Amino acid sequence: MFGIGTKNIGIDLGTANTIVFAEGKGIVLREPSVVAKNTKTGEVVSVGSEARDMIGRTPASIVAIRPMKDGVIADYDTTVAMMKYYIQKALARKTGKPYVMVCVPSGVTEVEKRAVIDATRVAGARDAYVIEEPFAAAIGAGLPVMDPTGSMVVDIGGGTTDVATISLGGIVSSRSIRMAGDKIDEAIIYYVRQHHNLLIGERTAEQLKMDVASASIEAAKELDSQTIRGRDLLSGLPRTIDIEAVDVAQAIQEVVQEIISAIKETLEETSPEIAADVIDHGIVLTGGGAQLRHLPEVIADATKVPVFIASEPLDCVAIGTGESLKSIEVMKKR
């Protein structure tokens, strides 16, 4: 069934990062979902970390693109080029085409799902299958997804937050919202521009999020301020300012509240039995956004349910996608 000498692979094709899981090896690749292209020739200049370092720093002839937006393909050809590069790198020069399992947000349309499958096949897969992100995250987090007991997972990625309750190998209720890491970055950029007349880039906003951002305004009062640099909107010249952690917490509150609303709505849709299981076992957070300071406490306070962060939050989806390769015959029938 499988290609001789070929490792079948699972891909967490994220808006911000792509993580590749190779059968029998585990995670073999972790790179930003960025491609640098020459605008004149259309040629791919670089992919991954090298391309990300070029964002906001390229000459006119080169553009750094993030081909995934809100968890789905925004630029088909660039996504194919990126996936081809990652599949070849993950296979490490092995011959033969792999079967590839790719994760997609739970709220994607059939057209968006088909685009992912087609792009993966064109990129070099023998065949491609998709698995829903929260289900993959639950497998990767070690939740008992096949048991007759309810589990709840919240996967906060770069483009989407996927919330789902899972039981007996399927998703019982779910929500997929386009409020996640990227929206937190955008909120920080907007706040700094509105309150300090300073324009900062995506990389600066992301750094600020990692260094001082907190889901709780009250808890943020204990955190230090941060120095940032950008372009003054009045003078047009470079300027350095200090920004308080409380201001950053204030800036991202709308995104945090949207995530909490999605969790509440998903819980409201579940049966009383599954709701009781969730109270017993708690809500598990996965994805890069799970690392936002004080987020578990804020969600627990709002839902009155215990909240935990998975042991490897960034890798859960990729691990779950890779683990599902073992059930590839089941996936073929879906």
Short mmCIF file of C-alpha atoms in Angstrom, two decimals:
data_model
loop_
_atom_site.label_atom_id
_atom_site.label_comp_id
_atom_site.label_asym_id
_atom_site.label_seq_id
_atom_site.Cartn_x
_atom_site.Cartn_y
_atom_site.Cartn_z
CA MET A 1 0.00 0.00 0.00
CA PHE A 2 2.72 2.47 0.98
CA GLY A 3 5.62 3.52 -1.27
CA ILE A 4 8.75 1.42 -0.69
CA GLY A 5 11.32 3.41 1.30
CA THR A 6 8.94 6.37 1.55
CA LYS A 7 7.88 7.82 4.87
CA ASN A 8 4.23 8.85 4.83
CA ILE A 9 3.82 12.27 6.36
CA GLY A 10 1.37 14.42 8.29
CA ILE A 11 1.38 18.18 7.73
CA ASP A 12 0.06 20.85 10.07
CA LEU A 13 -0.34 23.47 7.33
CA GLY A 14 -0.75 26.54 9.51
CA THR A 15 -1.25 30.21 8.73
CA ALA A 16 1.88 31.12 10.69
CA ASN A 17 3.93 27.89 10.76
CA THR A 18 4.07 24.56 8.96
CA ILE A 19 5.05 21.50 10.99
CA VAL A 20 5.76 18.16 9.33
CA PHE A 21 5.50 14.74 11.02
CA ALA A 22 7.21 11.77 9.31
CA GLU A 23 5.99 8.26 10.03
CA GLY A 24 8.39 6.47 12.36
CA LYS A 25 10.44 9.60 13.00
CA GLY A 26 8.10 12.12 14.62
CA ILE A 27 8.38 15.84 13.89
CA VAL A 28 11.08 16.40 11.29
CA LEU A 29 10.44 19.97 10.22
CA ARG A 30 9.13 23.19 11.73
CA GLU A 31 9.20 26.29 9.53
CA PRO A 32 7.23 29.55 9.10
CA SER A 33 4.58 29.44 6.33
CA VAL A 34 6.30 32.13 4.27
CA VAL A 35 7.58 32.15 0.68
CA ALA A 36 9.79 34.84 -0.92
CA LYS A 37 9.18 35.25 -4.67
CA ASN A 38 10.75 37.29 -7.45
CA THR A 39 7.92 39.50 -8.77
CA LYS A 40 9.48 39.77 -12.24
CA THR A 41 10.12 36.08 -12.92
CA GLY A 42 7.69 34.45 -10.46
CA GLU A 43 10.58 32.31 -9.25
CA VAL A 44 10.66 31.16 -5.59
CA VAL A 45 13.68 32.75 -3.91
CA SER A 46 13.38 31.14 -0.48
CA VAL A 47 10.95 29.32 1.81
CA GLY A 48 10.47 29.18 5.57
CA SER A 49 12.71 30.92 8.12
CA GLU A 50 14.87 32.56 5.49
CA ALA A 51 11.78 33.98 3.75
CA ARG A 52 10.26 35.16 7.05
CA ASP A 53 13.40 37.17 7.82
CA MET A 54 12.76 39.04 4.57
CA ILE A 55 9.26 40.28 5.57
CA GLY A 56 9.25 44.08 5.42
CA ARG A 57 12.89 44.11 4.28
CA THR A 58 12.75 43.11 0.61
CA PRO A 59 13.71 45.16 -2.47
CA ALA A 60 10.96 45.97 -5.00
CA SER A 61 11.72 42.88 -7.11
CA ILE A 62 11.19 40.41 -4.23
CA VAL A 63 8.03 39.93 -2.17
CA ALA A 64 7.65 37.79 0.97
CA ILE A 65 4.21 36.12 0.93
CA ARG A 66 2.24 34.21 3.54
CA PRO A 67 0.15 32.01 1.20
CA MET A 68 -2.18 30.81 3.97
CA LYS A 69 -4.75 33.19 5.43
CA ASP A 70 -7.19 32.37 8.24
CA GLY A 71 -6.22 28.70 8.04
CA VAL A 72 -7.06 28.28 4.34
CA ILE A 73 -5.19 28.69 1.05
CA ALA A 74 -5.12 32.31 -0.10
CA ASP A 75 -2.48 31.90 -2.84
CA TYR A 76 -2.73 28.46 -4.49
CA ASP A 77 0.47 28.43 -6.61
CA THR A 78 2.64 29.73 -3.78
CA THR A 79 1.15 27.16 -1.37
CA VAL A 80 1.99 24.38 -3.85
CA ALA A 81 5.59 25.65 -4.12
CA MET A 82 5.88 25.80 -0.32
CA MET A 83 4.42 22.31 0.21
CA LYS A 84 6.65 20.83 -2.51
CA TYR A 85 9.70 22.24 -0.70
CA TYR A 86 8.56 20.90 2.70
CA ILE A 87 7.59 17.44 1.40
CA GLN A 88 10.96 17.02 -0.34
CA LYS A 89 12.82 18.26 2.75
CA ALA A 90 10.86 15.92 5.04
CA LEU A 91 11.53 12.90 2.80
CA ALA A 92 15.28 13.69 2.76
CA ARG A 93 15.86 12.56 -0.83
CA LYS A 94 13.94 9.27 -0.49
CA THR A 95 12.37 8.10 -3.74
CA GLY A 96 8.68 7.39 -4.11
CA LYS A 97 5.65 9.51 -3.33
CA PRO A 98 4.23 9.62 0.18
CA TYR A 99 0.66 9.50 1.36
CA VAL A 100 0.06 12.85 3.08
CA MET A 101 -2.41 13.76 5.81
CA VAL A 102 -3.08 17.51 6.08
CA CYS A 103 -5.06 19.26 8.79
CA VAL A 104 -7.73 21.87 8.02
CA PRO A 105 -9.82 24.13 10.32
CA SER A 106 -13.14 22.56 11.35
CA GLY A 107 -15.13 25.34 9.65
CA VAL A 108 -13.69 25.03 6.12
CA THR A 109 -15.96 24.63 3.09
CA GLU A 110 -15.77 21.65 0.73
CA VAL A 111 -14.15 23.93 -1.88
CA GLU A 112 -11.41 24.98 0.59
CA LYS A 113 -10.89 21.33 1.58
CA ARG A 114 -10.59 20.30 -2.08
CA ALA A 115 -8.02 23.07 -2.68
CA VAL A 116 -5.82 21.65 0.11
CA ILE A 117 -6.07 18.09 -1.30
CA ASP A 118 -5.32 19.26 -4.87
CA ALA A 119 -2.37 21.43 -3.75
CA THR A 120 -0.89 18.52 -1.79
CA ARG A 121 -1.18 16.15 -4.76
CA VAL A 122 0.40 18.68 -7.13
CA ALA A 123 3.18 19.23 -4.57
CA GLY A 124 4.21 15.58 -4.83
CA ALA A 125 1.90 13.43 -2.71
CA ARG A 126 0.75 10.03 -3.97
CA ASP A 127 -2.57 10.87 -2.40
CA ALA A 128 -3.77 13.38 0.18
CA TYR A 129 -6.34 13.26 2.98
CA VAL A 130 -7.57 15.91 5.38
CA ILE A 131 -8.26 15.77 9.09
CA GLU A 132 -10.00 18.48 11.10
CA GLU A 133 -7.64 20.55 13.24
CA PRO A 134 -9.35 20.19 16.65
CA PHE A 135 -9.62 16.41 16.18
CA ALA A 136 -5.91 16.18 15.29
CA ALA A 137 -5.09 18.45 18.25
CA ALA A 138 -7.06 16.19 20.61
CA ILE A 139 -5.18 13.09 19.35
CA GLY A 140 -1.85 14.90 19.73
CA ALA A 141 -2.75 16.06 23.23
CA GLY A 142 -3.40 12.44 24.24
CA LEU A 143 -7.15 12.85 24.82
CA PRO A 144 -9.29 9.64 24.72
CA VAL A 145 -10.98 10.58 21.41
CA MET A 146 -12.25 7.06 20.67
CA ASP A 147 -13.82 6.50 24.10
CA PRO A 148 -17.48 7.12 24.97
CA THR A 149 -16.47 10.11 27.05
CA GLY A 150 -16.56 13.79 26.14
CA SER A 151 -13.35 15.80 25.66
CA MET A 152 -13.02 19.47 24.79
CA VAL A 153 -10.12 21.00 22.92
CA VAL A 154 -9.40 24.63 21.95
CA ASP A 155 -6.73 24.95 19.26
CA ILE A 156 -5.53 28.57 18.95
CA GLY A 157 -3.36 28.85 15.86
CA GLY A 158 -2.16 31.74 13.73
CA GLY A 159 -5.25 32.20 11.55
CA THR A 160 -8.06 30.36 13.32
CA THR A 161 -9.22 29.23 16.73
CA ASP A 162 -10.93 25.84 16.56
CA VAL A 163 -13.11 24.76 19.47
CA ALA A 164 -14.61 21.27 19.60
CA THR A 165 -16.14 18.69 21.88
CA ILE A 166 -15.18 15.16 20.85
CA SER A 167 -16.55 11.73 21.70
CA LEU A 168 -16.47 8.24 20.14
CA GLY A 169 -14.04 9.22 17.37
CA GLY A 170 -15.99 12.20 16.08
CA ILE A 171 -16.64 15.90 16.63
CA VAL A 172 -19.89 16.46 18.55
CA SER A 173 -20.02 20.26 18.38
CA SER A 174 -17.52 22.78 17.09
CA ARG A 175 -16.77 26.40 16.26
CA SER A 176 -14.03 27.76 14.01
CA ILE A 177 -13.43 31.51 14.26
CA ARG A 178 -10.91 33.67 12.46
CA MET A 179 -9.67 35.15 15.71
CA ALA A 180 -6.25 33.86 16.72
CA GLY A 181 -2.55 34.78 16.80
CA ASP A 182 -2.62 36.99 13.69
CA LYS A 183 -5.59 38.97 14.99
CA ILE A 184 -3.74 39.52 18.29
CA ASP A 185 -0.78 40.93 16.30
CA GLU A 186 -3.13 43.17 14.28
CA ALA A 187 -4.82 44.42 17.46
CA ILE A 188 -1.43 45.37 18.94
CA ILE A 189 -0.39 47.20 15.74
CA TYR A 190 -3.73 49.09 15.68
CA TYR A 191 -3.51 50.05 19.38
CA VAL A 192 0.07 51.38 19.09
CA ARG A 193 -0.89 53.39 16.00
CA GLN A 194 -4.03 54.87 17.62
CA HIS A 195 -2.54 55.66 21.03
CA HIS A 196 1.10 56.44 20.23
CA ASN A 197 1.05 57.58 16.57
CA LEU A 198 3.66 54.91 15.92
CA LEU A 199 3.60 52.41 13.07
CA ILE A 200 5.16 49.04 13.97
CA GLY A 201 5.62 45.94 11.81
CA GLU A 202 4.28 42.39 12.17
CA ARG A 203 7.53 41.10 13.65
CA THR A 204 7.56 43.80 16.36
CA ALA A 205 3.91 43.09 17.25
CA GLU A 206 4.61 39.36 17.45
CA GLN A 207 7.62 39.97 19.71
CA LEU A 208 5.50 42.21 21.95
CA LYS A 209 2.85 39.46 22.14
CA MET A 210 5.46 36.88 23.21
CA ASP A 211 7.26 39.17 25.67
CA VAL A 212 4.48 40.96 27.58
CA ALA A 213 0.98 40.18 26.26
CA SER A 214 -1.53 38.87 28.82
CA ALA A 215 -5.16 37.75 28.53
CA SER A 216 -5.83 39.39 31.91
CA ILE A 217 -5.65 43.19 32.30
CA GLU A 218 -5.41 42.80 36.09
CA ALA A 219 -2.51 40.30 35.93
CA ALA A 220 -0.72 42.46 33.32
CA LYS A 221 -0.15 45.13 35.98
CA GLU A 222 2.54 42.87 37.44
CA LEU A 223 4.46 42.67 34.14
CA ASP A 224 7.24 44.97 32.96
CA SER A 225 6.96 47.53 30.18
CA GLN A 226 8.64 46.87 26.83
CA THR A 227 10.69 49.11 24.53
CA ILE A 228 9.62 49.09 20.88
CA ARG A 229 10.75 50.89 17.74
CA GLY A 230 8.76 52.02 14.73
CA ARG A 231 8.02 54.91 12.41
CA ASP A 232 6.45 58.08 13.81
CA LEU A 233 3.27 58.80 11.82
CA LEU A 234 3.59 62.56 12.30
CA SER A 235 7.26 63.15 11.53
CA GLY A 236 7.85 60.04 9.40
CA LEU A 237 11.06 59.42 11.35
CA PRO A 238 12.08 56.38 13.42
CA ARG A 239 11.05 56.58 17.10
CA THR A 240 11.45 54.46 20.24
CA ILE A 241 8.80 54.23 22.96
CA ASP A 242 8.10 52.22 26.12
CA ILE A 243 4.74 50.44 26.17
CA GLU A 244 3.11 49.09 29.31
CA ALA A 245 1.99 45.44 29.50
CA VAL A 246 -1.46 46.67 30.65
CA ASP A 247 -1.84 48.57 27.36
CA VAL A 248 -1.00 45.43 25.38
CA ALA A 249 -3.54 43.43 27.45
CA GLN A 250 -6.13 46.15 26.77
CA ALA A 251 -5.33 46.01 23.03
CA ILE A 252 -6.02 42.27 22.72
CA GLN A 253 -9.14 42.03 24.91
CA GLU A 254 -11.57 41.90 21.99
CA VAL A 255 -9.80 38.85 20.50
CA VAL A 256 -9.66 37.10 23.91
CA GLN A 257 -13.39 37.72 24.46
CA GLU A 258 -14.25 36.36 20.98
CA ILE A 259 -12.36 33.14 21.79
CA ILE A 260 -14.22 32.83 25.12
CA SER A 261 -17.58 33.40 23.32
CA ALA A 262 -16.76 30.58 20.85
CA ILE A 263 -15.96 28.24 23.77
CA LYS A 264 -19.23 29.13 25.54
CA GLU A 265 -21.29 28.65 22.36
CA THR A 266 -19.71 25.23 21.77
CA LEU A 267 -20.44 24.18 25.36
CA GLU A 268 -24.06 25.38 25.03
CA GLU A 269 -24.53 23.07 22.03
CA THR A 270 -23.30 19.91 23.76
CA SER A 271 -25.42 17.32 25.52
CA PRO A 272 -25.59 17.38 29.34
CA GLU A 273 -23.55 14.14 29.49
CA ILE A 274 -20.66 15.57 27.48
CA ALA A 275 -20.86 18.85 29.40
CA ALA A 276 -20.51 16.82 32.62
CA ASP A 277 -17.45 15.00 31.17
CA VAL A 278 -15.87 18.34 30.23
CA ILE A 279 -16.36 19.62 33.79
CA ASP A 280 -14.63 16.44 35.06
CA HIS A 281 -11.72 16.43 32.61
CA GLY A 282 -11.41 20.14 31.83
CA ILE A 283 -10.76 22.04 28.60
CA VAL A 284 -7.39 21.42 26.89
CA LEU A 285 -5.67 24.30 25.08
CA THR A 286 -3.35 23.63 22.12
CA GLY A 287 -1.62 25.74 19.45
CA GLY A 288 0.75 28.68 19.77
CA GLY A 289 -2.00 30.92 21.17
CA ALA A 290 -2.33 28.58 24.19
CA GLN A 291 0.93 30.12 25.45
CA LEU A 292 -0.66 33.57 25.91
CA ARG A 293 -0.10 34.53 29.54
CA HIS A 294 -3.00 33.97 31.98
CA LEU A 295 -5.29 32.62 29.23
CA PRO A 296 -6.19 29.36 31.08
CA GLU A 297 -7.21 31.34 34.21
CA VAL A 298 -9.30 33.83 32.18
CA ILE A 299 -11.13 31.04 30.29
CA ALA A 300 -11.66 29.02 33.50
CA ASP A 301 -13.09 32.09 35.21
CA ALA A 302 -15.50 32.76 32.34
CA THR A 303 -16.70 29.15 31.84
CA LYS A 304 -16.37 27.78 35.41
CA VAL A 305 -14.59 24.76 33.91
CA PRO A 306 -10.95 23.75 34.66
CA VAL A 307 -8.55 24.64 31.81
CA PHE A 308 -5.17 23.03 31.04
CA ILE A 309 -2.46 23.61 28.44
CA ALA A 310 -1.36 20.49 26.52
CA SER A 311 2.21 19.37 27.23
CA GLU A 312 3.46 20.25 23.70
CA PRO A 313 0.86 22.83 22.59
CA LEU A 314 2.66 23.87 19.38
CA ASP A 315 3.09 20.29 18.16
CA CYS A 316 -0.25 18.70 19.09
CA VAL A 317 -1.90 19.18 15.69
CA ALA A 318 1.13 17.85 13.78
CA ILE A 319 1.50 14.85 16.12
CA GLY A 320 -2.23 14.07 15.83
CA THR A 321 -2.11 14.45 12.05
CA GLY A 322 0.86 12.08 11.92
CA GLU A 323 -0.74 9.57 14.32
CA SER A 324 -3.86 9.48 12.14
CA LEU A 325 -1.68 8.04 9.31
CA LYS A 326 -2.00 4.74 11.21
CA SER A 327 -5.73 4.84 10.41
CA ILE A 328 -5.24 5.88 6.78
CA GLU A 329 -7.58 3.13 5.54
CA VAL A 330 -10.37 4.64 7.67
CA MET A 331 -9.54 8.14 6.37
CA LYS A 332 -9.81 6.89 2.75
CA LYS A 333 -13.44 5.97 3.37
CA ARG A 334 -14.36 9.36 4.83
#
